XYZ file of C-alpha atoms in Angstrom:
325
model
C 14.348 9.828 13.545
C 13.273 10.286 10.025
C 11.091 6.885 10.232
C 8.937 8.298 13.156
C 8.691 11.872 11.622
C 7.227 10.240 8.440
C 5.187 7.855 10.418
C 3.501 10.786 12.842
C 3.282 12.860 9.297
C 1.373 9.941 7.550
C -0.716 9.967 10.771
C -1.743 13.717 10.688
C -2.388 13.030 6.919
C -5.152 10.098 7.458
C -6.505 12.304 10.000
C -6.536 15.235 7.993
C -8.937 13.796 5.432
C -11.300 12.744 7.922
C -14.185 15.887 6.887
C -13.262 15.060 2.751
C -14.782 11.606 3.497
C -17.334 12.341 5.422
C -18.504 14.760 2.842
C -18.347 11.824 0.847
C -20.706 9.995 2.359
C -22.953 12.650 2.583
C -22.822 12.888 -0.874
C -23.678 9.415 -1.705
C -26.379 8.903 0.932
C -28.220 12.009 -0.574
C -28.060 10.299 -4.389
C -29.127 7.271 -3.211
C -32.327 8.795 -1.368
C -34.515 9.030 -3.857
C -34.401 5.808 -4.618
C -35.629 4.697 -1.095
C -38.470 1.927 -1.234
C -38.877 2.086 -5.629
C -37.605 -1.683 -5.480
C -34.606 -1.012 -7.953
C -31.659 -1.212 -6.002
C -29.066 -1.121 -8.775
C -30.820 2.151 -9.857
C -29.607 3.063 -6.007
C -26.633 1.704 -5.853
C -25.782 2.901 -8.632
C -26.385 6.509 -7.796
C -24.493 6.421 -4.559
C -21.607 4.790 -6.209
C -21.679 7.578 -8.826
C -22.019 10.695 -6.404
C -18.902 8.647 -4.561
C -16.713 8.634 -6.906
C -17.536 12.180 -8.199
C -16.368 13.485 -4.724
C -13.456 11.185 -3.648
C -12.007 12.281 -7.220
C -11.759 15.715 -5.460
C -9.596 14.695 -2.401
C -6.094 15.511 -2.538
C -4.898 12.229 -1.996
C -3.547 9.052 -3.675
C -6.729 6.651 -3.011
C -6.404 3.113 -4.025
C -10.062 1.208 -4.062
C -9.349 -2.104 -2.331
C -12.882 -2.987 -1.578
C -15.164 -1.896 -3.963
C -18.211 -2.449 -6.115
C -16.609 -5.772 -7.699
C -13.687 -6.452 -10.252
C -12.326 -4.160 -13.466
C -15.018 -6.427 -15.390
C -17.866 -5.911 -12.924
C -17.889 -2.691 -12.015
C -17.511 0.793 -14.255
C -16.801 2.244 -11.013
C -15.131 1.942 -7.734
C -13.674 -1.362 -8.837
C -10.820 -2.912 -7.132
C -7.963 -1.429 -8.004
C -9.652 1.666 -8.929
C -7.144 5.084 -8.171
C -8.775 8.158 -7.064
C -8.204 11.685 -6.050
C -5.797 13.776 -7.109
C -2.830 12.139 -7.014
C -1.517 14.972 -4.474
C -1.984 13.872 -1.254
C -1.297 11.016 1.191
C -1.427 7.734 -0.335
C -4.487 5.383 1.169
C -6.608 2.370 0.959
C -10.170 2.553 0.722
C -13.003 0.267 0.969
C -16.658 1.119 -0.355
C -20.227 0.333 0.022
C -21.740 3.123 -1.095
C -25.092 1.166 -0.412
C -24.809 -1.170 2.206
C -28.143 -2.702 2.909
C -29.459 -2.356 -0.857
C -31.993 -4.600 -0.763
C -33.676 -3.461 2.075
C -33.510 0.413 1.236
C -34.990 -0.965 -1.933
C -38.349 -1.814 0.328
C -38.312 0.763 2.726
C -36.907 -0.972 5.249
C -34.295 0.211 7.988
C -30.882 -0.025 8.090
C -29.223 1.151 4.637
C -26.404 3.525 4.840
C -23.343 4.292 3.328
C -19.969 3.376 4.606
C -16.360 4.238 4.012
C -13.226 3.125 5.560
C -9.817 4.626 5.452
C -6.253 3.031 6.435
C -2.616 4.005 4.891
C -1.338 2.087 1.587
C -0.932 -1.480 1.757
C -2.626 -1.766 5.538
C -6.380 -3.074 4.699
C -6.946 -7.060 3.896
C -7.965 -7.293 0.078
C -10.468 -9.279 1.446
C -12.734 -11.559 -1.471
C -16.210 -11.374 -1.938
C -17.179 -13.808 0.233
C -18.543 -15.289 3.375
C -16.327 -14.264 6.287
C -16.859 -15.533 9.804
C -16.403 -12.821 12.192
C -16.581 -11.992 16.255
C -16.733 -8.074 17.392
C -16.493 -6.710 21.051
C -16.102 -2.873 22.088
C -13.178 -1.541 23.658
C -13.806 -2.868 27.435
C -13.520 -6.546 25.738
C -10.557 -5.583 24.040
C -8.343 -8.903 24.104
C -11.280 -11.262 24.983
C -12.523 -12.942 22.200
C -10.850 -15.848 20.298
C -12.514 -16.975 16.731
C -11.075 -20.801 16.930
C -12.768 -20.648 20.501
C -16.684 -21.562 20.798
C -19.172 -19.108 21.303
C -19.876 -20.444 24.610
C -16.068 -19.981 25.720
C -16.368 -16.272 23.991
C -19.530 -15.575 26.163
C -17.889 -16.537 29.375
C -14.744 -14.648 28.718
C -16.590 -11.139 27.487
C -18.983 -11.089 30.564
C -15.417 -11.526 32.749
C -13.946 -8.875 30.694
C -17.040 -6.820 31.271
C -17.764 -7.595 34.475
C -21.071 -8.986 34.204
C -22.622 -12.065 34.677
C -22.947 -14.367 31.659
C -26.543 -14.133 31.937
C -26.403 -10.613 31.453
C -24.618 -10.598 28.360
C -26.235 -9.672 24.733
C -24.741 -11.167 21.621
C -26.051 -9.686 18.269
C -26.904 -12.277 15.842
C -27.845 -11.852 12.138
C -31.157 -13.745 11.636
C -30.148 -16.550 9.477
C -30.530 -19.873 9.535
C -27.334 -20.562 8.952
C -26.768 -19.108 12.684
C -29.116 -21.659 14.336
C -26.184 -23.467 16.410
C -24.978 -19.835 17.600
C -28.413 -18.880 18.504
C -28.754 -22.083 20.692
C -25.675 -21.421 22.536
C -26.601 -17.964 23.345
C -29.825 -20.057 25.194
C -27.922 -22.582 26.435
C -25.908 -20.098 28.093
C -28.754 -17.827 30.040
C -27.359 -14.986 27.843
C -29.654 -13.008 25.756
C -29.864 -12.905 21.773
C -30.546 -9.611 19.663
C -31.269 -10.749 16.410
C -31.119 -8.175 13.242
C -32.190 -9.143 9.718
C -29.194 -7.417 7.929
C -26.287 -5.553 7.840
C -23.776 -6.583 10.152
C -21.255 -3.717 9.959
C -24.268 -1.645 11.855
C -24.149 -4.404 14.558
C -20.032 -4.833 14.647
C -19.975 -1.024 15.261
C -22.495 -1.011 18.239
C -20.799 -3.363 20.768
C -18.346 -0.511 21.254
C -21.321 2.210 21.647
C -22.339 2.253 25.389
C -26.255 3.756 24.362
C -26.919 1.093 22.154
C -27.351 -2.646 23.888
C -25.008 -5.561 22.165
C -22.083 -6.563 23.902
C -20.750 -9.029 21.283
C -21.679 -9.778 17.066
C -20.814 -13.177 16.229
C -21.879 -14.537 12.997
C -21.069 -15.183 9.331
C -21.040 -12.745 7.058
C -19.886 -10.837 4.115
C -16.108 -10.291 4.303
C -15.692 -7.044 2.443
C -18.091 -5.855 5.529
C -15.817 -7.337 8.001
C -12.622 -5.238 6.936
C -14.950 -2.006 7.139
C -16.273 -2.882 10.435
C -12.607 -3.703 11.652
C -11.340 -0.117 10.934
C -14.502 1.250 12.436
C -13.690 -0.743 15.876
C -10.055 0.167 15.132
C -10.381 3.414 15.483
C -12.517 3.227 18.671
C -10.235 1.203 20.164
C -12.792 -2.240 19.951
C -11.494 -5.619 18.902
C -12.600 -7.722 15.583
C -11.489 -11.043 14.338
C -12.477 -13.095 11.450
C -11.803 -16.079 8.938
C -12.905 -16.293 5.468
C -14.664 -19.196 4.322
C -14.630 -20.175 0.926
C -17.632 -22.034 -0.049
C -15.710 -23.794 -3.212
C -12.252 -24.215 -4.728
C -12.989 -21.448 -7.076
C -13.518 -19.574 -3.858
C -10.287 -20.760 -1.781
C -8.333 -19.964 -5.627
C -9.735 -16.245 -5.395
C -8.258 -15.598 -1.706
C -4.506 -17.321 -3.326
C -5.032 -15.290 -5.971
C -5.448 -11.441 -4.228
C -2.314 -12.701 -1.932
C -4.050 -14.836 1.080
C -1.930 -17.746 1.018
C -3.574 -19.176 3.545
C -7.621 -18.560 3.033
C -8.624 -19.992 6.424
C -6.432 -18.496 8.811
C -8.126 -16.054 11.567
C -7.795 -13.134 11.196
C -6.386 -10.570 14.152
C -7.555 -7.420 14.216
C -3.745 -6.163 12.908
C -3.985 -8.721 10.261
C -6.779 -7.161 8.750
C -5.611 -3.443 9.230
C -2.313 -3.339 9.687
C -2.162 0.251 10.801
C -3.595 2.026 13.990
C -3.830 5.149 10.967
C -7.430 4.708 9.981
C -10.643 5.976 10.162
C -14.827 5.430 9.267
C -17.747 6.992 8.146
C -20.984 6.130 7.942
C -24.147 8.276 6.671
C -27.674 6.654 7.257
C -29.748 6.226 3.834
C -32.744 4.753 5.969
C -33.603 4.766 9.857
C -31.309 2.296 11.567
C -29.352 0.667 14.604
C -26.434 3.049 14.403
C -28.301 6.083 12.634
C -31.179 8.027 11.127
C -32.019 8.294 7.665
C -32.104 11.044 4.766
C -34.607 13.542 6.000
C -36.478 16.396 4.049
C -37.953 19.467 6.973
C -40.278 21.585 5.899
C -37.694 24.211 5.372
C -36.752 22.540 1.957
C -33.401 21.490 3.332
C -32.278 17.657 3.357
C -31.221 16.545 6.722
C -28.131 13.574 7.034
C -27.273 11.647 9.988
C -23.381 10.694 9.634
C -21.162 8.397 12.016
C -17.337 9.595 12.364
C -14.476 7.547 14.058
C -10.608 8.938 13.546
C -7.899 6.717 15.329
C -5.972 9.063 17.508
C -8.811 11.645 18.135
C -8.912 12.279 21.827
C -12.982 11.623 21.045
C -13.506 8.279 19.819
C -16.808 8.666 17.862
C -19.106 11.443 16.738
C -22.382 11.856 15.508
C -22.512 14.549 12.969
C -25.870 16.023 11.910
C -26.014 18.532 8.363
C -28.391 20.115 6.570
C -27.550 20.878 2.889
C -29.237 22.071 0.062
């Protein structure tokens, strides 16, 4: 009795600090504005991370930084490893990109925002910086998708799962070379491809949004991104897997080291957040897939766009516009 009163406590808890982080992000979107399109993306990254940190060091919580802006030795802030808050509340993992998307917000170009993820101690994969291969599908293809499978065997079994015809299907694709043989099966297959030039967390996130076409992200990409994106589709009840891929032994040691004995295992959704108590938040810097940008009306107000998923909210998503001075 006592273990499922603490567990429905800890629940209430995660939930409960749902508006702190989205504040957050607000916060860090708004420092890293002014920095849209001057080509000096450490300048911006570097004020998001700052105006992050600031705030999270606020919440009444335990936060451990799990995913962050690097090492001890790479980062003066948000490091792995990093605690925040103060020390009073619920005890947490959090991974960070207070700028994800820096080099493009660094041109003016779309689809920079900040992002934030949220699960109870010890539940999020300490995953390496690294490449990461990853599959994503919204909550109607919950169960569908196997990573050892090919994509052609994915496609099939989504559009069953979905109840369309394969030819009907979209599969988001990051526009990389390295995703030539993906791209081809898409063709092979009569399905269609929506190609993106960055960001994949944006694109993980929208196969479980019904407005916004992409029925299924396959690619390789970072794997710090994947864990966010997991929690995101978590929370909305979507489906993620993924396996690391170390390029080099120095790689594969890295993924031993941080307590992946095995570095090329795939990845379940539970094996990469181990709790159903988690949530996401995303504020757009620039214009993007999933949101709109910093904005500055006439009325001297600035204008953010956020992105808000809590598991175990009767609503699985909102979109939160604020105006702040």
């Amino acid at each position: 009795m006592n273990e499922l009163k603490s567990s429905l406590v800890y629940e209430k808890d995660v939930q409960s600090l749902a508006m702190d982080f989205l504040t957050v992000a607000q916060k860090a979107a708004i420092a890293s504005y002014p920095w849209i399109g001057k080509g000096n993306k450490i300048e911006a990254d570097g004020a998001g991370t700052e105006a992050m940190r600031n705030q999270m060091n606020l919440i009444d919580m335990s936060g451990l930084i799990v995913i962050g802006e690097g090492e001890m030795d790479e980062a003066p802030m948000l490091y792995i490893g990093e605690e925040l808050g103060t020390k009073k509340g619920p005890e947490v993992d959090i991974a960070v990109d207070p700028v994800e998307g820096t080099t493009m917000m660094s041109k003016g170009q779309n689809d920079s925002l900040t992002v934030i993820a949220v699960s109870t101690k010890g539940s999020l994969l300490h995953a390496p910086d690294m490449y990461m291969h990853k599959i994503a599908v919204g909550p109607k293809a919950k169960g569908s998708i196997n990573i050892d499978a090919s994509l052609t065997e994915n496609m099939k079994s989504v559009a069953k799962a979905l109840g369309k015809d394969i030819k009907d299907l979209v599969v988001m694709i990051q526009d990389r070379p390295r995703h030539d043989h993906l791209i081809k099966q898409v063709f092979d297959a009569g399905a269609q491809v929506k190609l993106f030039p960055d960001n994949d967390v944006n694109g993980s996130i929208a196969t479980a949004i019904d407005h916004i076409e992409g029925d299924i992200l396959v690619g390789m990409g970072g794997a710090p991104e994947g864990v966010i994106a997991a929690t995101a589709l978590k929370s909305m009840g979507g489906d993620f897997q993924g396996k690391l891929a170390p390029q080099d032994q120095e790689e594969y040691d890295r993924c031993v080291k941080m307590g992946i004995t095995d570095p090329e295992k795939a990845l379940t959704l539970d094996d990469i957040v181990k709790s159903d108590d988690c949530l996401f938040v995303g504020t757009g810097i620039t214009d993007g897939l999933l949101l709109k940008g910093i904005q500055k009306p006439s009325d001297g107000l600035i204008k953010s766009h956020s992105f808000l998923t809590v598991s175990g909210n009767s609503e699985k998503y909102q979109y939160i516009e604020a105006y702040h001075s």
